[in-house]
Amino acid sequence: MRQPERERPTWTFLTHHARVLLEIARNPEVRLREVASGIGITERTVQIIVNDLRAAGYLDRERVGRRNRYSLNTELRFRYPTEADVPVRRLIDMFADRR
């Protein structure tokens, strides 16, 4: 259940990039519009994030008819030096099946 705007925290532990990755992990055929609505950012921001994640090798996109299907490279490591030895799979395993 989403919190009303005035009750939302002013900061969060997960970045928008992490949240987009998790939404795609939960549903590889999700529409970017649905991701944007689910995490409270614009569809354009989600498109930019997906392009960032694709360029870095964290996900691939395949056209299936008029839709996209995403696949994740979960063995890639986090980018920040202090987490660089941890695969993103750990984040996905921790959060992707929760809702």
mmCIF file of N, CA and C in Angstrom, residues 9-19 22 78 83 91 94-95:
data_model
loop_
_atom_site.group_PDB
_atom_site.id
_atom_site.type_symbol
_atom_site.label_atom_id
_atom_site.label_comp_id
_atom_site.label_asym_id
_atom_site.label_seq_id
_atom_site.Cartn_x
_atom_site.Cartn_y
_atom_site.Cartn_z
ATOM 1 N N PRO A 9 8.664 9.127 3.578
ATOM 2 C CA PRO A 9 9.933 9.574 4.155
ATOM 3 C C PRO A 9 10.659 10.513 3.195
ATOM 4 N N THR A 10 11.499 11.358 3.732
ATOM 5 C CA THR A 10 12.223 12.311 2.897
ATOM 6 C C THR A 10 13.463 11.701 2.268
ATOM 7 N N TRP A 11 13.882 10.530 2.739
ATOM 8 C CA TRP A 11 15.008 9.838 2.116
ATOM 9 C C TRP A 11 14.772 8.342 2.231
ATOM 10 N N THR A 12 15.559 7.575 1.485
ATOM 11 C CA THR A 12 15.384 6.126 1.453
ATOM 12 C C THR A 12 16.736 5.452 1.258
ATOM 13 N N PHE A 13 16.840 4.203 1.652
ATOM 14 C CA PHE A 13 18.096 3.472 1.515
ATOM 15 C C PHE A 13 18.363 3.034 0.078
ATOM 16 N N LEU A 14 17.329 2.750 -0.686
ATOM 17 C CA LEU A 14 17.508 2.273 -2.055
ATOM 18 C C LEU A 14 17.364 3.418 -3.049
ATOM 19 N N THR A 15 18.219 3.410 -4.063
ATOM 20 C CA THR A 15 18.149 4.421 -5.119
ATOM 21 C C THR A 15 17.034 4.065 -6.097
ATOM 22 N N HIS A 16 16.720 5.012 -6.961
ATOM 23 C CA HIS A 16 15.749 4.731 -8.020
ATOM 24 C C HIS A 16 16.269 3.636 -8.945
ATOM 25 N N HIS A 17 17.564 3.610 -9.200
ATOM 26 C CA HIS A 17 18.134 2.551 -10.040
ATOM 27 C C HIS A 17 17.861 1.179 -9.420
ATOM 28 N N ALA A 18 18.066 1.048 -8.131
ATOM 29 C CA ALA A 18 17.813 -0.226 -7.457
ATOM 30 C C ALA A 18 16.334 -0.574 -7.518
ATOM 31 N N ARG A 19 15.484 0.389 -7.315
ATOM 32 C CA ARG A 19 14.037 0.120 -7.338
ATOM 33 C C ARG A 19 13.563 -0.306 -8.727
ATOM 34 N N LEU A 22 14.657 -3.858 -9.286
ATOM 35 C CA LEU A 22 13.812 -4.781 -8.525
ATOM 36 C C LEU A 22 12.447 -4.975 -9.173
ATOM 37 N N PHE A 78 28.050 -4.814 -7.739
ATOM 38 C CA PHE A 78 27.697 -3.418 -7.482
ATOM 39 C C PHE A 78 28.840 -2.524 -7.953
ATOM 40 N N GLU A 83 31.091 -2.033 -2.126
ATOM 41 C CA GLU A 83 30.221 -3.180 -2.397
ATOM 42 C C GLU A 83 30.623 -3.918 -3.663
ATOM 43 N N LEU A 91 20.905 -8.405 -3.788
ATOM 44 C CA LEU A 91 19.848 -7.411 -3.604
ATOM 45 C C LEU A 91 18.521 -7.952 -4.127
ATOM 46 N N MET A 94 17.032 -10.564 -1.955
ATOM 47 C CA MET A 94 16.528 -10.014 -0.702
ATOM 48 C C MET A 94 15.170 -9.321 -0.880
ATOM 49 N N PHE A 95 14.966 -8.653 -2.016
ATOM 50 C CA PHE A 95 13.778 -7.811 -2.159
ATOM 51 C C PHE A 95 12.794 -8.197 -3.255
#
